[in-house]
Coordinates of C-alpha atoms in Angstrom, one line a residue:
T17 CA -0.5 -17.1 0.2
T18 CA -1.0 -16.7 -3.6
E19 CA -1.1 -17.9 -7.2
R20 CA 0.6 -17.8 -10.5
W21 CA -2.6 -15.2 -11.4
N22 CA -1.9 -12.9 -9.1
M23 CA 0.4 -9.7 -10.7
S24 CA 3.1 -7.8 -8.9
N25 CA 3.1 -4.2 -9.5
I26 CA 7.1 -3.7 -9.5
S27 CA 9.2 -4.4 -11.9
S28 CA 13.1 -5.7 -12.1
E29 CA 15.1 -2.3 -12.5
E30 CA 12.5 -0.5 -9.5
L31 CA 13.7 -2.8 -7.4
P32 CA 15.8 -2.2 -4.8
P33 CA 20.0 -3.8 -5.3
M34 CA 20.2 -7.4 -3.8
E35 CA 22.7 -10.2 -4.6
I36 CA 20.9 -10.4 -8.5
S37 CA 18.4 -8.6 -10.0
L38 CA 14.8 -10.1 -10.7
A39 CA 15.5 -10.5 -14.1
E40 CA 18.8 -12.3 -14.1
W41 CA 17.6 -14.6 -11.4
L42 CA 14.2 -15.6 -14.0
R43 CA 16.6 -16.0 -16.9
G44 CA 18.4 -18.7 -14.1
L45 CA 15.2 -20.4 -14.0
N46 CA 14.6 -23.8 -16.0
P47 CA 11.6 -24.0 -18.8
E48 CA 9.8 -25.7 -16.8
R49 CA 9.8 -23.6 -14.1
L50 CA 9.3 -20.4 -16.1
Q51 CA 6.3 -21.9 -17.7
E52 CA 4.6 -23.3 -14.2
L53 CA 4.8 -19.2 -13.4
G54 CA 3.4 -18.5 -16.4
I55 CA 6.6 -16.5 -18.1
D56 CA 7.8 -17.3 -21.6
P57 CA 12.0 -17.9 -21.5
G58 CA 12.2 -15.6 -24.5
E59 CA 10.7 -12.6 -23.2
I60 CA 12.2 -12.0 -19.9
S61 CA 13.0 -8.4 -19.3
E62 CA 13.6 -5.2 -17.1
S63 CA 10.8 -3.6 -17.2
E64 CA 8.2 -6.5 -17.2
V65 CA 5.8 -7.2 -14.1
Y66 CA 5.3 -11.0 -13.1
S67 CA 3.3 -12.8 -10.5
R68 CA 3.4 -12.3 -7.0
L69 CA 4.4 -15.6 -6.5
A70 CA 7.5 -15.0 -9.4
L71 CA 8.5 -12.2 -6.9
G72 CA 8.0 -14.0 -3.8
E73 CA 10.1 -16.7 -4.8
Y74 CA 12.8 -14.4 -5.8
L75 CA 13.0 -12.7 -2.8
H76 CA 13.2 -15.9 -1.2
A77 CA 16.1 -17.0 -2.9
Q78 CA 17.7 -13.4 -2.2
Y79 CA 17.0 -13.6 1.6
H80 CA 19.2 -17.0 1.4
A81 CA 22.2 -16.1 -0.6
I82 CA 22.2 -13.0 1.9
M83 CA 22.3 -15.2 4.4
A84 CA 25.3 -17.4 3.2
G85 CA 27.0 -14.3 2.5
L86 CA 26.8 -13.4 6.3
S87 CA 27.9 -17.1 7.3
A88 CA 30.5 -16.7 5.0
A89 CA 31.6 -13.4 6.7
G90 CA 31.8 -15.4 9.9
I91 CA 28.2 -13.2 11.2
A92 CA 26.1 -16.2 13.3
V93 CA 22.6 -16.0 12.5
R94 CA 20.0 -18.3 14.1
E95 CA 17.0 -18.5 12.7
H96 CA 13.6 -19.2 14.5
A97 CA 10.8 -20.1 11.9
H98 CA 7.3 -21.1 12.0
T99 CA 8.0 -19.6 15.1
K100 CA 5.4 -17.1 17.0
I101 CA 6.1 -14.8 19.2
V102 CA 3.6 -13.6 21.9
D103 CA 5.1 -11.1 23.9
M104 CA 8.2 -9.2 24.8
K105 CA 9.7 -7.0 27.8
E106 CA 12.3 -4.0 27.6
E107 CA 14.3 -4.3 31.3
A108 CA 17.2 -2.5 31.5
H109 CA 20.0 -5.1 30.6
G110 CA 18.1 -6.4 27.3
V111 CA 14.5 -7.2 25.6
T112 CA 13.4 -10.7 26.6
L113 CA 11.1 -12.1 23.8
F114 CA 8.7 -14.9 24.8
E115 CA 7.6 -17.8 21.9
D116 CA 4.5 -19.7 22.3
S117 CA 6.4 -22.8 23.1
G118 CA 7.5 -21.2 26.6
A119 CA 11.3 -20.3 25.5
Q120 CA 12.5 -17.2 26.1
F121 CA 15.4 -15.4 24.5
T122 CA 17.0 -11.9 25.6
F123 CA 18.7 -9.8 22.9
D124 CA 20.2 -6.4 23.1
Q125 CA 18.2 -4.6 20.5
V126 CA 14.9 -6.1 18.6
V127 CA 13.2 -5.0 15.4
V128 CA 9.8 -5.3 14.9
A129 CA 9.0 -6.2 11.5
T130 CA 5.9 -8.2 11.4
G131 CA 3.9 -6.9 8.0
H132 CA 0.2 -7.4 8.0
H133 CA -2.2 -7.8 10.8
W134 CA -5.4 -8.8 10.4
P135 CA -7.0 -8.2 13.9
E136 CA -10.5 -10.0 12.8
D137 CA -11.3 -13.3 12.0
D138 CA -13.0 -14.7 8.5
E139 CA -16.6 -15.9 8.8
P140 CA -17.3 -18.2 6.3
E141 CA -20.1 -19.5 7.7
R142 CA -21.9 -16.4 5.8
G143 CA -19.3 -16.3 3.7
Y144 CA -17.2 -13.1 4.4
Y145 CA -13.5 -12.8 4.3
I146 CA -11.7 -10.4 6.3
S147 CA -8.2 -10.1 3.3
P148 CA -8.1 -12.0 0.4
W149 CA -5.3 -14.0 1.8
P150 CA -4.4 -17.0 1.6
I151 CA -6.1 -16.6 -2.2
S152 CA -6.6 -20.5 -1.4
K153 CA -9.4 -20.1 1.1
L154 CA -11.4 -18.3 -1.7
L155 CA -10.9 -21.2 -4.8
P156 CA -13.5 -23.5 -5.4
A157 CA -12.7 -27.2 -4.4
E158 CA -12.2 -29.7 -7.6
G159 CA -15.3 -29.5 -9.9
E160 CA -17.3 -27.0 -7.6
V161 CA -18.7 -23.6 -9.6
F162 CA -19.5 -20.3 -8.0
N163 CA -22.9 -19.8 -10.2
F164 CA -23.6 -16.6 -7.9
P165 CA -22.4 -13.2 -7.6
I166 CA -19.2 -12.2 -5.8
G167 CA -18.5 -8.9 -4.3
T168 CA -15.4 -7.3 -2.8
L169 CA -15.0 -4.2 -0.8
G170 CA -12.4 -2.4 -2.8
A171 CA -11.3 -1.8 -6.6
S172 CA -7.5 -2.4 -5.6
L173 CA -4.7 -4.7 -6.5
S174 CA -5.6 -7.2 -4.2
A175 CA -9.2 -6.9 -5.3
F176 CA -8.2 -7.8 -8.9
D177 CA -6.2 -10.5 -7.1
V178 CA -9.6 -11.9 -6.4
V179 CA -11.1 -11.5 -9.8
S180 CA -8.5 -13.0 -11.6
S181 CA -8.0 -15.8 -9.6
L182 CA -11.9 -16.6 -9.9
A183 CA -12.1 -15.7 -13.3
Y184 CA -9.7 -18.2 -14.3
R185 CA -11.7 -21.2 -12.8
H186 CA -14.8 -20.2 -13.9
G187 CA -13.7 -19.7 -17.9
K188 CA -10.7 -19.0 -20.0
F189 CA -9.2 -16.0 -21.6
V190 CA -8.4 -16.1 -25.4
K191 CA -6.4 -13.7 -27.6
E192 CA -8.1 -12.5 -30.5
G193 CA -6.3 -10.3 -32.9
S194 CA -5.1 -7.5 -30.4
R195 CA -7.9 -8.2 -28.0
L196 CA -8.4 -10.4 -25.0
I197 CA -11.5 -12.0 -24.8
Y198 CA -13.3 -13.9 -21.5
H199 CA -15.1 -17.1 -22.5
P200 CA -17.2 -18.2 -19.3
N201 CA -17.7 -21.8 -18.7
P202 CA -21.0 -23.4 -19.2
G203 CA -23.0 -23.6 -15.6
T204 CA -21.5 -20.0 -14.8
E205 CA -24.5 -17.9 -16.1
E206 CA -24.8 -16.1 -12.9
F207 CA -21.3 -16.1 -11.5
R208 CA -20.6 -12.5 -12.2
L209 CA -17.6 -10.2 -9.7
V210 CA -18.5 -6.7 -8.2
M211 CA -16.2 -4.6 -7.1
H212 CA -17.3 -1.6 -4.6
A213 CA -15.3 1.6 -4.2
S214 CA -16.4 4.7 -2.2
D215 CA -15.5 7.2 -5.3
G216 CA -16.4 4.4 -7.9
L217 CA -12.7 4.4 -9.8
L218 CA -10.2 2.0 -11.2
P219 CA -6.3 2.6 -10.0
H220 CA -4.0 4.3 -13.1
L221 CA -1.8 2.0 -15.0
Q222 CA 1.5 0.9 -15.0
Y223 CA 3.5 3.9 -16.8
G224 CA 7.0 4.6 -18.0
Q225 CA 9.7 6.0 -15.5
A226 CA 12.9 8.4 -16.3
R227 CA 14.3 6.9 -13.1
P228 CA 12.1 4.3 -10.9
L229 CA 14.0 4.0 -8.3
R230 CA 12.8 6.5 -5.6
A231 CA 15.0 8.8 -3.6
I232 CA 13.7 10.6 -0.3
E233 CA 16.2 13.5 -1.6
R234 CA 15.3 13.7 -5.0
Y235 CA 13.6 17.0 -5.4
V236 CA 14.6 18.6 -2.1
S237 CA 17.5 18.1 0.6
E238 CA 16.6 17.6 4.1
K239 CA 18.6 20.4 5.3
D240 CA 16.6 22.2 2.8
L241 CA 13.3 20.6 4.2
L242 CA 13.8 21.3 7.7
A243 CA 14.3 25.0 6.9
L244 CA 10.6 24.8 5.5
R245 CA 8.9 24.7 9.0
D246 CA 7.7 27.3 10.7
D247 CA 8.3 29.2 14.2
E248 CA 6.6 26.7 16.2
G249 CA 8.4 23.4 14.1
F250 CA 5.5 22.3 11.8
L251 CA 6.2 21.7 8.1
R252 CA 2.8 22.9 6.7
L253 CA 1.6 21.2 3.8
E254 CA 0.7 23.8 1.4
T255 CA 4.5 25.2 2.2
Y256 CA 5.7 22.0 1.0
F257 CA 3.5 21.9 -2.2
D258 CA 4.4 25.6 -2.9
R259 CA 8.1 25.7 -2.2
V260 CA 8.8 22.4 -3.6
C261 CA 6.6 20.7 -5.2
R262 CA 5.1 23.7 -7.5
P263 CA 8.0 23.7 -9.1
V264 CA 8.3 20.5 -10.3
F265 CA 4.9 19.8 -11.4
I266 CA 4.9 23.1 -13.6
E267 CA 8.2 21.0 -15.2
A268 CA 6.7 18.0 -15.3
F269 CA 3.9 19.0 -17.0
K270 CA 6.0 20.9 -20.0
K271 CA 8.4 18.2 -20.2
G272 CA 5.3 16.3 -21.2
G273 CA 3.7 18.3 -23.5
T274 CA 0.7 19.4 -21.4
P275 CA 1.7 23.2 -20.6
D276 CA -2.3 23.8 -20.2
L277 CA -1.8 21.8 -17.1
A278 CA 0.8 23.7 -15.9
A279 CA -0.8 26.9 -16.5
P280 CA -3.2 26.7 -13.0
L281 CA 0.0 26.1 -10.6
A282 CA 1.1 29.5 -11.4
D283 CA -1.5 31.1 -9.1
P284 CA -0.2 30.9 -5.8
D285 CA -3.5 30.2 -4.4
F286 CA -3.9 27.0 -6.5
G287 CA -3.0 24.7 -3.5
I288 CA -3.1 20.8 -3.4
V289 CA -6.5 20.2 -3.3
D290 CA -6.9 22.1 -5.9
F291 CA -4.3 20.4 -8.0
A292 CA -5.4 17.0 -6.8
E293 CA -8.9 17.9 -7.7
Q294 CA -7.7 19.2 -11.1
M295 CA -5.9 15.9 -12.1
K296 CA -9.3 14.3 -10.6
E297 CA -10.9 15.9 -13.5
T298 CA -8.6 15.2 -16.4
H299 CA -8.7 11.3 -15.2
E300 CA -12.5 11.1 -14.0
Y301 CA -15.0 9.2 -16.8
A302 CA -18.4 8.4 -16.6
D303 CA -17.7 4.8 -17.5
A304 CA -14.2 3.3 -15.1
F305 CA -13.8 1.0 -17.8
E306 CA -14.1 3.1 -20.7
G307 CA -11.7 5.3 -19.1
M308 CA -9.2 2.8 -18.8
R309 CA -10.0 1.4 -22.1
W310 CA -8.8 5.1 -23.0
E311 CA -6.1 5.2 -20.2
M312 CA -4.4 1.9 -21.6
K313 CA -3.3 3.7 -24.9
E314 CA -1.1 6.1 -23.1
A315 CA 0.0 3.7 -20.7
E316 CA 1.4 1.5 -23.8
D317 CA 2.5 4.0 -25.3
S318 CA 4.3 4.9 -22.3
V319 CA 5.5 1.4 -21.4
N320 CA 6.2 0.1 -24.7
H321 CA 8.1 3.3 -26.3
D322 CA 10.0 4.0 -22.8
R323 CA 8.5 7.6 -22.8
P324 CA 7.7 8.1 -19.0
I325 CA 4.8 10.0 -17.4
H326 CA 6.4 13.1 -15.9
W327 CA 3.9 14.6 -13.4
K328 CA 3.6 10.6 -12.1
E329 CA 6.8 10.1 -11.3
A330 CA 7.1 13.5 -9.7
L331 CA 4.1 13.0 -7.9
D332 CA 5.4 9.8 -6.6
D333 CA 8.6 10.8 -5.5
L334 CA 7.6 14.0 -3.7
M335 CA 5.1 12.5 -1.6
Y336 CA 7.4 9.6 -0.9
T337 CA 10.0 12.4 0.6
L338 CA 7.1 13.8 2.8
N339 CA 6.1 10.3 4.2
F340 CA 10.0 10.6 5.9
Y341 CA 8.8 13.7 7.6
A342 CA 5.3 13.9 8.2
E343 CA 5.6 13.8 11.7
M344 CA 6.2 17.3 11.3
M345 CA 2.9 17.8 10.2
P346 CA 0.4 19.2 12.6
A347 CA -2.8 17.5 12.8
E348 CA -5.2 19.9 10.4
D349 CA -2.6 18.6 7.5
H350 CA -3.0 15.1 8.6
L351 CA -6.5 15.2 8.3
T352 CA -6.3 16.9 5.1
L353 CA -3.7 14.8 3.6
H354 CA -5.8 11.7 4.2
A355 CA -9.1 13.1 3.3
K356 CA -8.4 15.2 0.1
F357 CA -4.9 14.4 -1.4
M358 CA -4.5 10.2 -0.4
P359 CA -7.6 8.7 -2.2
F360 CA -6.0 10.7 -5.4
L361 CA -2.5 10.0 -4.9
M362 CA -2.9 5.7 -4.4
N363 CA -5.2 6.1 -7.1
V364 CA -2.4 7.4 -9.3
I365 CA 0.6 5.4 -8.0
A366 CA -1.6 2.0 -7.7
A367 CA 0.1 1.4 -11.3
L368 CA -1.9 -1.4 -12.6
P369 CA -0.1 -3.6 -14.6
L370 CA -1.4 -4.0 -18.1
P371 CA -2.1 -7.7 -18.2
S372 CA -4.3 -6.8 -15.4
A373 CA -6.3 -4.3 -17.0
R374 CA -6.6 -6.7 -20.0
V375 CA -8.5 -9.1 -18.2
L376 CA -10.3 -6.3 -16.3
L377 CA -11.6 -5.7 -20.0
A378 CA -12.0 -8.9 -21.2
L379 CA -14.2 -9.8 -18.3
R380 CA -16.3 -6.3 -18.3
D381 CA -16.9 -6.7 -21.7
A382 CA -18.1 -10.4 -20.9
G383 CA -20.6 -9.0 -18.6
K384 CA -18.7 -10.6 -15.3
L385 CA -17.3 -7.6 -14.2
S386 CA -18.7 -4.2 -12.8
I387 CA -17.9 -1.8 -10.1
V388 CA -20.2 0.1 -7.6
Q389 CA -19.9 3.5 -6.4
G390 CA -20.3 4.3 -2.9
R391 CA -19.1 3.8 0.7
V392 CA -19.8 -0.2 2.2
S393 CA -20.7 -0.9 5.7
V394 CA -20.7 -4.6 6.4
E395 CA -23.5 -5.0 8.9
D396 CA -22.4 -7.6 12.0
A397 CA -23.7 -11.2 11.8
S398 CA -27.0 -12.4 12.9
E399 CA -27.5 -16.0 13.7
G400 CA -27.5 -18.8 11.5
A401 CA -26.6 -16.1 8.7
T402 CA -25.3 -17.8 5.3
T403 CA -24.9 -14.7 3.1
T404 CA -22.9 -11.3 4.3
K405 CA -25.5 -8.1 4.3
I406 CA -23.7 -5.0 3.4
T407 CA -25.3 -1.4 3.1
I408 CA -24.1 0.9 0.5
D409 CA -24.0 5.0 1.0
H410 CA -23.9 6.7 -2.4
D411 CA -23.8 10.7 -1.7
G412 CA -26.7 9.8 1.0
D413 CA -28.6 7.3 -0.8
E414 CA -28.3 4.5 1.0
S415 CA -29.3 0.7 -0.5
E416 CA -28.5 -3.0 0.7
T417 CA -27.8 -6.0 -1.0
S418 CA -26.3 -9.7 0.1
Y419 CA -23.6 -11.7 -1.2
R420 CA -23.1 -15.3 -0.6
M421 CA -19.6 -14.2 -0.8
F422 CA -18.1 -10.7 0.0
I423 CA -14.1 -10.3 0.7
N424 CA -12.8 -7.0 2.5
C425 CA -10.1 -5.7 -0.2
A426 CA -9.8 -2.4 1.1
G427 CA -5.9 -2.7 2.7
Q428 CA -4.4 -2.6 5.9
K429 CA -5.7 -0.2 8.5
P430 CA -3.6 1.1 11.3
L431 CA -3.3 -0.8 14.7
E432 CA -4.4 0.7 17.6
V433 CA -2.9 0.2 20.9
D434 CA -5.0 -2.0 21.8
D435 CA -4.5 -4.7 19.5
Y436 CA -0.5 -4.2 19.4
P437 CA 0.3 -7.9 19.5
F438 CA 3.0 -8.1 22.2
P439 CA 0.8 -7.3 25.1
G440 CA 3.4 -6.8 28.2
L441 CA 4.6 -3.7 26.2
C442 CA 1.2 -2.0 26.6
K443 CA 0.8 -3.0 30.6
N444 CA 4.2 -1.4 30.5
D445 CA 3.3 1.8 29.1
G446 CA 6.5 0.9 26.5
I447 CA 4.2 2.4 23.6
R448 CA 1.5 5.0 22.7
A449 CA -0.7 5.7 20.2
A450 CA 0.6 8.3 17.2
R451 CA -0.2 11.6 17.9
T452 CA 0.3 15.2 16.5
R453 CA -0.6 18.4 17.5
F454 CA -3.1 20.9 16.0
K455 CA -1.7 24.2 15.3
D456 CA -4.8 26.1 16.0
P457 CA -7.1 24.4 18.8
A458 CA -10.3 26.1 17.4
A459 CA -9.6 23.0 14.3
A460 CA -9.5 20.3 17.0
A461 CA -13.1 22.1 18.1
S462 CA -14.8 22.2 14.5
L463 CA -14.3 18.2 14.1
P464 CA -17.1 15.6 13.5
D465 CA -18.0 13.7 16.8
N466 CA -16.5 10.5 15.0
K467 CA -12.5 12.0 15.1
K468 CA -12.9 14.3 18.4
E469 CA -12.6 10.4 19.7
K470 CA -9.1 10.7 18.8
L471 CA -8.2 13.9 20.5
L472 CA -5.8 13.7 23.2
E473 CA -4.7 16.9 25.6
E474 CA -1.2 16.4 26.1
N475 CA 1.2 19.3 27.9
G476 CA -1.1 22.2 27.3
G477 CA -1.7 21.2 23.9
V478 CA -4.7 19.3 22.0
H479 CA -2.9 16.4 19.7
F480 CA -5.1 13.9 17.3
A481 CA -4.2 10.4 17.5
I482 CA -3.3 9.8 13.5
G483 CA -3.4 6.0 13.9
G484 CA -0.9 3.3 14.5
I485 CA 1.8 3.5 17.4
D486 CA 4.3 6.1 18.3
I487 CA 8.0 6.0 16.4
D488 CA 10.7 8.8 16.4
R489 CA 12.8 9.5 13.0
G490 CA 14.8 6.0 13.7
Y491 CA 12.0 3.4 14.7
R492 CA 12.5 3.5 18.2
V493 CA 9.3 2.8 19.4
V494 CA 7.8 5.9 22.3
G495 CA 6.3 4.9 25.2
V496 CA 3.3 6.7 27.1
D497 CA 6.2 9.4 29.2
G498 CA 7.4 10.3 25.4
Q499 CA 10.6 9.1 25.0
A500 CA 11.8 6.9 22.4
S501 CA 13.4 2.8 23.6
Q502 CA 16.8 2.6 23.0
R503 CA 16.1 -1.0 22.3
I504 CA 13.1 -1.6 20.6
F505 CA 12.6 -0.5 16.4
D506 CA 9.0 -0.8 14.7
I507 CA 9.2 -0.9 10.7
A508 CA 5.6 -2.9 10.4
F509 CA 3.2 -0.8 8.1
P510 CA 0.4 -1.4 10.1
H511 CA 1.9 -0.1 13.2
T512 CA 3.7 2.8 11.7
S513 CA 1.3 4.2 9.0
G514 CA -0.3 6.7 11.1
E515 CA 3.5 8.7 11.3
R516 CA 4.7 6.7 7.7
P517 CA 1.4 6.9 5.7
Y518 CA 2.9 6.7 2.0
S519 CA 5.7 3.8 2.9
Y520 CA 4.3 1.5 0.4
G521 CA 6.3 -1.1 -1.3
L522 CA 9.9 -2.5 -1.5
Q523 CA 11.6 0.8 -1.8
A524 CA 9.9 1.9 1.2
C525 CA 11.1 -1.1 2.9
N526 CA 14.8 -0.5 1.4
D527 CA 14.9 3.3 2.9
T528 CA 13.4 2.5 6.2
A529 CA 15.8 -0.5 6.7
R530 CA 18.8 2.2 6.1
I531 CA 17.2 4.8 8.3
L532 CA 17.1 2.2 11.2
V533 CA 20.3 1.0 10.7
A534 CA 22.0 4.7 10.1
G535 CA 20.5 4.8 14.0
W536 CA 22.2 2.3 15.0
I537 CA 25.9 2.9 14.3
E538 CA 24.9 6.4 15.2
Q539 CA 24.1 5.7 18.8
L540 CA 27.3 3.1 18.8
K541 CA 29.5 6.6 17.7
N542 CA 27.6 8.2 20.7
A543 CA 28.2 5.4 23.3
G544 CA 32.0 4.7 22.0

């Protein structure tokens, strides 16, 4: 669904161990294929970032290598590629899957790992696309030119994929000295790209890391983390920040030569929201592109000279740990995390590849790329509409504009129970909405009306629906009765992102699989 101009943001050294590393696999390709992927055979590196297409082909090759290993070990695997499972039903003897062809199969255990799910459809007649994928649907036909402005919702990595794919088809990039310059093609005078972002910010850039692989227990063991829970069993966000994060950040800033950033952390009243605000202020610029240009110097020095940016690496590790214990936080803390901290976190951890940043800056210098701050709402289509109309809310000031092409790049939202792709489980009460209880019921009463719609009364307490479906620690789906299934597991991010709000990336996939399999082994031991 991608192409050579769409960059991944993970290097060989950041990937979980497979049969061989990404860099080693790339070195085994013939020069012609490397050239097609835009890779110089003489410059393949473990720390370099390559296209999504190259990464995808690598993962495909590793999949087949693992399958061959299973076969050699005498383990039979039956694949049903290009097959849609339309429903499933759990019974005492197993779980039956129903194919769209009418075929049925029954298994002892089923793992739902369906990836992205877009419940809405594209509306190409008015130029509105619910996601950028596959990227081919957005590209001009041979000889066609998009000589008009194109908008994206979001300034994320997927938005940059849209930008790069369209830019390469309407001009060319040329390196002049140390700068990348964009030369638009004749007849593209009105072609330009506009990214809409609520905060008007661009993501931070790729940086060097001392330990590229994340680790759940890098800074705190499970035993010590569980000991931080209060007398009601809640892990409070501020407790986690104070007892686990604070000393790590102080040390990281000192190692990075910025003790002035560590100083406020000595104040016990300086909490997690204060920390996010401080770091946003130190990296906030009047012009987001000029800020990126300034940050490029630090990022190039970090990557090219193996100089880690310790606080960013620590931030990633600490939030990665919290992700796997997020269900222990009360509803108040989930709301704070998403409203006050996650936007900052995702902006920092996006780790935009340096080649992508150079493309963006070249387009900016050529007057072909801009960013607009404000929350966007897409209006419903009117009959016969040929454009997409949006409303932009910037601190209460609203404005409207229309695009002949507008692409939603805001990313995957948590799936609601009604949209779960296997209706049989819904009808049989086999799943329920993920929820967490308020520690203080008064906090629920003070919610705005649009949040009160997500309140749930249960077992004498007030709960908040945090998005997605309910799972237990081992990723077993939880039914309406509050009991976890012994047979059905769900690790699809759109389904579980309420309980696991920071499960981004292949490292999280690896740890999720490890946790799931460890649960199976424990289950077998208990049964035996």
